[in-house]
mmCIF file of C-alpha atoms in Angstrom:
data_model
loop_
_atom_site.group_PDB
_atom_site.id
_atom_site.type_symbol
_atom_site.label_atom_id
_atom_site.label_comp_id
_atom_site.label_asym_id
_atom_site.label_seq_id
_atom_site.Cartn_x
_atom_site.Cartn_y
_atom_site.Cartn_z
ATOM 1 C CA MET H 11 -12.819 9.092 7.460
ATOM 2 C CA ARG H 12 -13.607 8.820 11.252
ATOM 3 C CA LEU H 13 -11.239 6.318 12.271
ATOM 4 C CA GLU H 14 -12.573 5.893 15.814
ATOM 5 C CA TYR H 15 -15.719 5.210 14.589
ATOM 6 C CA PHE H 16 -14.712 2.746 11.665
ATOM 7 C CA LYS H 17 -16.255 5.305 9.064
ATOM 8 C CA MET H 18 -13.707 4.467 6.304
ATOM 9 C CA ILE H 19 -15.565 5.643 3.307
ATOM 10 C CA ASP H 20 -15.973 9.471 2.505
ATOM 11 C CA GLU H 21 -17.579 9.122 -0.945
ATOM 12 C CA VAL H 22 -18.473 6.559 -3.405
ATOM 13 C CA LEU H 23 -17.447 8.052 -6.821
ATOM 14 C CA ALA H 24 -18.358 5.053 -9.310
ATOM 15 C CA LEU H 25 -20.438 1.995 -9.431
ATOM 16 C CA SER H 26 -20.685 -0.311 -12.226
ATOM 17 C CA THR H 27 -23.314 -3.081 -11.826
ATOM 18 C CA ASP H 28 -21.857 -4.561 -15.208
ATOM 19 C CA GLU H 29 -18.372 -4.728 -14.485
ATOM 20 C CA GLN H 30 -19.408 -5.243 -10.605
ATOM 21 C CA SER H 31 -16.831 -2.713 -9.325
ATOM 22 C CA LEU H 32 -16.834 0.307 -7.177
ATOM 23 C CA VAL H 33 -14.431 3.273 -6.406
ATOM 24 C CA ALA H 34 -14.376 5.427 -3.547
ATOM 25 C CA ARG H 35 -12.383 8.131 -1.943
ATOM 26 C CA SER H 36 -11.694 9.018 1.420
ATOM 27 C CA LYS H 37 -9.127 11.818 3.256
ATOM 28 C CA VAL H 38 -7.216 10.504 6.305
ATOM 29 C CA PRO H 39 -8.050 12.942 9.281
ATOM 30 C CA ARG H 40 -5.356 15.234 10.503
ATOM 31 C CA LYS H 41 -6.046 14.343 13.983
ATOM 32 C CA SER H 42 -7.564 11.043 15.664
ATOM 33 C CA PRO H 43 -7.238 9.274 18.970
ATOM 34 C CA VAL H 44 -5.745 6.206 16.729
ATOM 35 C CA PHE H 45 -2.749 8.329 15.838
ATOM 36 C CA GLU H 46 -2.034 8.851 19.789
ATOM 37 C CA GLY H 47 -1.004 5.270 19.853
ATOM 38 C CA HIS H 48 0.018 4.687 16.460
ATOM 39 C CA PHE H 49 2.489 6.073 16.899
ATOM 40 C CA PRO H 50 3.653 8.884 19.077
ATOM 41 C CA GLY H 51 5.399 11.628 17.371
ATOM 42 C CA TYR H 52 5.256 9.735 14.276
ATOM 43 C CA PRO H 53 1.574 9.321 13.066
ATOM 44 C CA LEU H 54 0.428 6.546 10.558
ATOM 45 C CA MET H 55 -2.547 5.076 9.209
ATOM 46 C CA PRO H 56 -2.726 1.446 10.902
ATOM 47 C CA GLY H 57 -2.553 -1.141 8.103
ATOM 48 C CA VAL H 58 -5.616 -2.928 9.644
ATOM 49 C CA LEU H 59 -7.578 0.131 9.022
ATOM 50 C CA LEU H 60 -6.550 0.478 5.343
ATOM 51 C CA ILE H 61 -7.741 -3.317 5.218
ATOM 52 C CA GLU H 62 -10.857 -2.291 6.785
ATOM 53 C CA ALA H 63 -11.403 0.495 4.234
ATOM 54 C CA MET H 64 -11.107 -2.331 1.568
ATOM 55 C CA ALA H 65 -13.706 -4.481 3.341
ATOM 56 C CA GLN H 66 -16.008 -1.320 3.529
ATOM 57 C CA ALA H 67 -15.667 -0.593 -0.172
ATOM 58 C CA SER H 68 -16.320 -4.366 -0.951
ATOM 59 C CA GLY H 69 -19.144 -4.462 1.521
ATOM 60 C CA PHE H 70 -21.035 -1.315 -0.259
ATOM 61 C CA LEU H 71 -20.391 -3.086 -3.544
ATOM 62 C CA ILE H 72 -21.833 -6.290 -2.441
ATOM 63 C CA MET H 73 -24.868 -4.507 -0.889
ATOM 64 C CA ALA H 74 -25.390 -2.314 -4.023
ATOM 65 C CA LEU H 75 -25.438 -5.327 -6.234
ATOM 66 C CA ASN H 76 -27.827 -7.209 -4.157
ATOM 67 C CA GLU H 77 -30.374 -4.101 -3.630
ATOM 68 C CA PHE H 78 -29.185 -3.650 0.015
ATOM 69 C CA SER H 79 -31.263 -6.767 0.773
ATOM 70 C CA LEU H 80 -28.060 -8.612 2.353
ATOM 71 C CA LEU H 81 -25.414 -7.833 4.908
ATOM 72 C CA PRO H 82 -21.792 -8.720 4.100
ATOM 73 C CA LEU H 83 -19.614 -9.602 6.818
ATOM 74 C CA LEU H 84 -15.891 -10.014 6.415
ATOM 75 C CA ILE H 85 -14.620 -13.659 6.994
ATOM 76 C CA SER H 86 -11.378 -13.685 5.537
ATOM 77 C CA VAL H 87 -8.519 -11.496 4.319
ATOM 78 C CA ASP H 88 -5.870 -13.173 2.030
ATOM 79 C CA GLU H 89 -2.772 -11.943 0.171
ATOM 80 C CA ALA H 90 -2.820 -8.724 1.831
ATOM 81 C CA LYS H 91 0.135 -6.382 1.260
ATOM 82 C CA LEU H 92 0.987 -3.081 2.712
ATOM 83 C CA ARG H 93 3.079 -1.343 0.715
ATOM 84 C CA LYS H 94 3.797 2.047 1.803
ATOM 85 C CA PRO H 95 3.139 4.129 4.957
ATOM 86 C CA VAL H 96 0.009 6.381 4.838
ATOM 87 C CA GLU H 97 0.365 9.554 6.807
ATOM 88 C CA PRO H 98 -2.612 11.912 8.081
ATOM 89 C CA GLU H 99 -4.394 14.016 5.615
ATOM 90 C CA SER H 100 -3.535 11.666 2.679
ATOM 91 C CA GLU H 101 -6.244 11.388 0.071
ATOM 92 C CA LEU H 102 -6.924 7.916 -0.945
ATOM 93 C CA ILE H 103 -8.604 6.185 -3.430
ATOM 94 C CA ILE H 104 -10.169 2.678 -2.774
ATOM 95 C CA GLU H 105 -11.234 0.304 -5.385
ATOM 96 C CA ALA H 106 -13.115 -2.968 -5.111
ATOM 97 C CA TRP H 107 -14.269 -5.477 -7.641
ATOM 98 C CA VAL H 108 -16.091 -9.029 -7.534
ATOM 99 C CA GLU H 109 -13.613 -11.877 -8.041
ATOM 100 C CA HIS H 110 -16.597 -14.369 -7.586
ATOM 101 C CA ALA H 111 -20.082 -14.289 -6.404
ATOM 102 C CA GLY H 112 -20.787 -17.486 -5.005
ATOM 103 C CA SER H 113 -23.636 -18.668 -2.923
ATOM 104 C CA GLY H 114 -23.899 -17.011 0.323
ATOM 105 C CA PHE H 115 -20.170 -15.598 0.044
ATOM 106 C CA SER H 116 -18.483 -13.215 -2.377
ATOM 107 C CA VAL H 117 -14.898 -13.175 -3.117
ATOM 108 C CA MET H 118 -13.348 -9.611 -3.789
ATOM 109 C CA LYS H 119 -10.446 -7.786 -4.997
ATOM 110 C CA ALA H 120 -9.415 -4.775 -3.434
ATOM 111 C CA GLN H 121 -6.972 -1.815 -3.446
ATOM 112 C CA VAL H 122 -6.088 1.604 -1.741
ATOM 113 C CA LEU H 123 -4.118 4.044 -3.959
ATOM 114 C CA HIS H 124 -2.397 7.067 -2.641
ATOM 115 C CA ASP H 125 -0.681 9.479 -4.747
ATOM 116 C CA GLY H 126 -1.452 7.297 -7.686
ATOM 117 C CA SER H 127 0.543 4.195 -6.712
ATOM 118 C CA GLN H 128 -0.695 1.139 -4.703
ATOM 119 C CA ALA H 129 -0.815 1.539 -0.776
ATOM 120 C CA CYS H 130 -2.656 -1.568 -0.148
ATOM 121 C CA LYS H 131 -4.025 -4.683 -1.806
ATOM 122 C CA GLY H 132 -5.623 -7.745 -0.801
ATOM 123 C CA THR H 133 -8.374 -10.466 -1.625
ATOM 124 C CA ILE H 134 -11.447 -10.083 0.888
ATOM 125 C CA LYS H 135 -13.782 -12.801 1.328
ATOM 126 C CA MET H 136 -17.112 -11.805 2.613
ATOM 127 C CA LYS H 137 -20.432 -14.043 3.494
ATOM 128 C CA THR H 138 -23.854 -12.576 2.907
ATOM 129 C CA MET H 139 -26.726 -12.802 5.533
ATOM 130 C CA PRO H 140 -30.184 -11.095 6.254
ATOM 131 C CA PHE H 141 -29.875 -8.063 8.386
ATOM 132 C CA PRO H 142 -30.262 -9.085 11.802
ATOM 133 C CA ASN H 143 -32.517 -6.216 12.475
ATOM 134 C CA GLU H 144 -34.084 -2.999 11.104
ATOM 135 C CA GLU H 145 -32.052 -0.605 13.216
ATOM 136 C CA LEU H 146 -28.691 -1.654 11.546
ATOM 137 C CA HIS H 147 -30.281 -1.924 7.960
ATOM 138 C CA ARG H 148 -31.670 1.759 8.560
ATOM 139 C CA HIS H 149 -27.920 2.776 9.787
ATOM 140 C CA ILE H 150 -26.270 1.083 6.520
ATOM 141 C CA MET H 151 -28.917 2.837 4.273
ATOM 142 C CA THR H 152 -28.049 6.169 5.790
ATOM 143 C CA SER H 153 -24.333 5.552 5.476
ATOM 144 C CA ALA H 154 -24.796 4.631 1.865
ATOM 145 C CA GLU H 155 -26.873 7.687 1.224
ATOM 146 C CA ASP H 156 -24.413 9.808 2.963
ATOM 147 C CA ALA H 157 -21.558 8.471 0.825
ATOM 148 C CA GLY H 158 -23.576 9.192 -2.447
ATOM 149 C CA LEU H 159 -23.912 5.281 -3.289
ATOM 150 C CA LEU H 160 -27.847 5.464 -3.641
ATOM 151 C CA ALA H 161 -27.492 8.174 -5.883
ATOM 152 C CA LEU H 162 -25.240 6.050 -8.181
ATOM 153 C CA GLU H 163 -27.314 3.093 -7.984
ATOM 154 C CA VAL H 164 -28.727 2.006 -11.687
ATOM 155 C CA MET U 11 -13.860 -47.726 -3.395
ATOM 156 C CA GLU U 12 -13.305 -47.416 -6.986
ATOM 157 C CA VAL U 13 -14.279 -44.424 -8.947
ATOM 158 C CA GLU U 14 -15.365 -44.530 -12.347
ATOM 159 C CA GLY U 15 -15.547 -42.397 -15.524
ATOM 160 C CA ALA U 16 -16.322 -38.602 -15.134
ATOM 161 C CA MET U 17 -16.538 -38.923 -11.476
ATOM 162 C CA SER U 18 -13.315 -40.122 -11.400
ATOM 163 C CA SER U 19 -11.741 -36.745 -12.922
ATOM 164 C CA THR U 20 -14.341 -34.972 -10.862
ATOM 165 C CA PHE U 21 -13.279 -36.696 -7.711
ATOM 166 C CA HIS U 22 -9.208 -36.328 -8.436
ATOM 167 C CA SER U 23 -9.894 -32.521 -8.846
ATOM 168 C CA VAL U 24 -12.179 -32.131 -5.818
ATOM 169 C CA ALA U 25 -10.065 -34.317 -3.702
ATOM 170 C CA GLU U 26 -7.078 -32.188 -4.865
ATOM 171 C CA ILE U 27 -8.678 -29.021 -3.903
ATOM 172 C CA ILE U 28 -9.601 -30.275 -0.357
ATOM 173 C CA ALA U 29 -6.209 -31.717 0.207
ATOM 174 C CA ASP U 30 -4.689 -28.197 -1.067
ATOM 175 C CA THR U 31 -7.251 -25.934 1.122
ATOM 176 C CA GLY U 32 -7.528 -28.224 3.960
ATOM 177 C CA GLN U 33 -3.983 -29.305 4.135
ATOM 178 C CA ILE U 34 -5.334 -32.894 4.259
ATOM 179 C CA PRO U 35 -3.253 -35.771 2.764
ATOM 180 C CA PHE U 36 -4.672 -36.659 -0.699
ATOM 181 C CA GLU U 37 -4.524 -40.547 0.289
ATOM 182 C CA GLU U 38 -6.748 -40.074 2.933
ATOM 183 C CA ILE U 39 -9.633 -38.729 1.044
ATOM 184 C CA THR U 40 -11.926 -41.351 -0.310
ATOM 185 C CA PRO U 41 -15.537 -41.410 -1.906
ATOM 186 C CA ASP U 42 -16.866 -42.355 1.533
ATOM 187 C CA SER U 43 -15.040 -39.412 3.514
ATOM 188 C CA HIS U 44 -17.775 -37.068 4.962
ATOM 189 C CA THR U 45 -16.143 -33.668 4.333
ATOM 190 C CA ILE U 46 -17.297 -32.321 7.773
ATOM 191 C CA ASN U 47 -17.420 -35.558 9.970
ATOM 192 C CA ASP U 48 -14.314 -37.365 8.564
ATOM 193 C CA LEU U 49 -12.043 -34.644 7.136
ATOM 194 C CA GLU U 50 -12.956 -32.163 9.817
ATOM 195 C CA ILE U 51 -13.221 -29.129 7.542
ATOM 196 C CA ASP U 52 -14.748 -26.310 9.259
ATOM 197 C CA SER U 53 -17.127 -23.870 7.514
ATOM 198 C CA LEU U 54 -14.639 -21.369 6.626
ATOM 199 C CA ASP U 55 -12.265 -23.798 4.786
ATOM 200 C CA PHE U 56 -15.578 -25.164 3.120
ATOM 201 C CA LEU U 57 -16.180 -21.798 1.564
ATOM 202 C CA ASP U 58 -12.779 -21.741 0.218
ATOM 203 C CA ILE U 59 -13.159 -25.243 -0.987
ATOM 204 C CA VAL U 60 -16.399 -24.140 -2.900
ATOM 205 C CA PHE U 61 -14.639 -21.084 -4.102
ATOM 206 C CA ALA U 62 -12.137 -23.309 -5.710
ATOM 207 C CA ILE U 63 -14.638 -25.784 -6.952
ATOM 208 C CA ASP U 64 -16.787 -22.978 -8.333
ATOM 209 C CA LYS U 65 -13.851 -21.634 -10.598
ATOM 210 C CA THR U 66 -12.366 -24.963 -11.653
ATOM 211 C CA PHE U 67 -15.582 -26.065 -12.885
ATOM 212 C CA GLY U 68 -17.188 -22.889 -13.851
ATOM 213 C CA ILE U 69 -20.370 -23.333 -11.743
ATOM 214 C CA LYS U 70 -21.994 -22.053 -8.600
ATOM 215 C CA ILE U 71 -22.505 -24.587 -5.993
ATOM 216 C CA PRO U 72 -25.898 -23.588 -4.250
ATOM 217 C CA LEU U 73 -24.438 -23.784 -0.800
ATOM 218 C CA GLU U 74 -27.027 -21.776 0.622
ATOM 219 C CA THR U 75 -29.858 -24.122 -0.800
ATOM 220 C CA TRP U 76 -27.795 -27.120 0.543
ATOM 221 C CA THR U 77 -27.524 -25.742 4.030
ATOM 222 C CA LYS U 78 -31.363 -24.763 4.238
ATOM 223 C CA ASP U 79 -32.205 -28.227 2.904
ATOM 224 C CA ILE U 80 -30.161 -29.724 5.865
ATOM 225 C CA ASN U 81 -31.243 -27.313 8.514
ATOM 226 C CA GLU U 82 -35.071 -27.726 7.635
ATOM 227 C CA GLY U 83 -34.562 -31.587 7.377
ATOM 228 C CA GLN U 84 -35.288 -31.828 3.798
ATOM 229 C CA ALA U 85 -31.893 -33.505 3.259
ATOM 230 C CA SER U 86 -29.334 -35.044 5.212
ATOM 231 C CA SER U 87 -25.675 -33.764 5.257
ATOM 232 C CA ASP U 88 -24.553 -37.106 3.310
ATOM 233 C CA LYS U 89 -26.465 -35.935 0.363
ATOM 234 C CA TYR U 90 -23.901 -33.156 -0.105
ATOM 235 C CA PHE U 91 -20.897 -33.599 1.659
ATOM 236 C CA ILE U 92 -19.822 -37.279 1.380
ATOM 237 C CA MET U 93 -17.279 -37.034 -1.277
ATOM 238 C CA SER U 94 -19.091 -39.414 -3.749
ATOM 239 C CA ASN U 95 -22.331 -37.508 -3.313
ATOM 240 C CA LEU U 96 -20.530 -33.896 -3.287
ATOM 241 C CA CYS U 97 -18.823 -34.920 -6.766
ATOM 242 C CA ALA U 98 -22.021 -36.175 -8.093
ATOM 243 C CA ARG U 99 -23.671 -32.763 -7.283
ATOM 244 C CA VAL U 100 -20.699 -31.017 -9.058
ATOM 245 C CA ASP U 101 -21.396 -33.223 -12.207
ATOM 246 C CA GLU U 102 -25.027 -32.405 -12.041
ATOM 247 C CA LEU U 103 -24.115 -28.847 -11.901
ATOM 248 C CA ILE U 104 -21.673 -29.059 -14.819
ATOM 249 C CA ALA U 105 -24.205 -31.019 -17.059
ATOM 250 C CA ALA U 106 -26.674 -28.441 -16.116
ATOM 251 C CA LYS U 107 -24.519 -25.770 -17.367
ATOM 252 C CA ALA U 108 -23.599 -27.273 -20.414
ATOM 253 C CA ALA U 109 -27.404 -28.045 -21.438
#
């Protein structure tokens, strides 16, 4: 993870197009400017960034299911629960799966696991649209490759 | 306006979804109501409504196609967003699924 760059997914471990699900892992960094403010003397992973991690895992899944032809954008977070504090150097498993694939939008379920128990969960809604430019598409493809997602594609 | 037969059932279900999602009094929703112009449902809430309709009826409302039709002048928004027409479109999708 590189929190200040919103890079929340280190590696995609599994992708199932049949079950429309994805599993990723990430390690919270030991140091980050984010922890200077959140919180001084008691560094904790901000809950909104755990939600962002779920959104990015959901986004990777939607893109993989659509051959990277569509850009997913977060439009709503429902029923989010942040169940326990997540500290620097924590190893996280992020899971996302499709609840409903609508026309131009997807409803996703996601959770973050830490030490085998749920740290965060929520329902993520994303709308999909064509990539606005080639630069962003290239960047996304590089990120997907770096995370190992392209090697998992079937 | 009276709503009859299968449309009555669809109308009741869709109106309930809209009332619940849009926090609109059920009795204010009529077959003539335009979901956007009269009921003032915004695009984000409308996606929630489409999601609920999709799930309730086991269909997939082709919202992208509808939007394209309207934007390209192929159809008026009334065709899809007036309640009686929206419910007719839902009934068509249910029938197509059953065929």
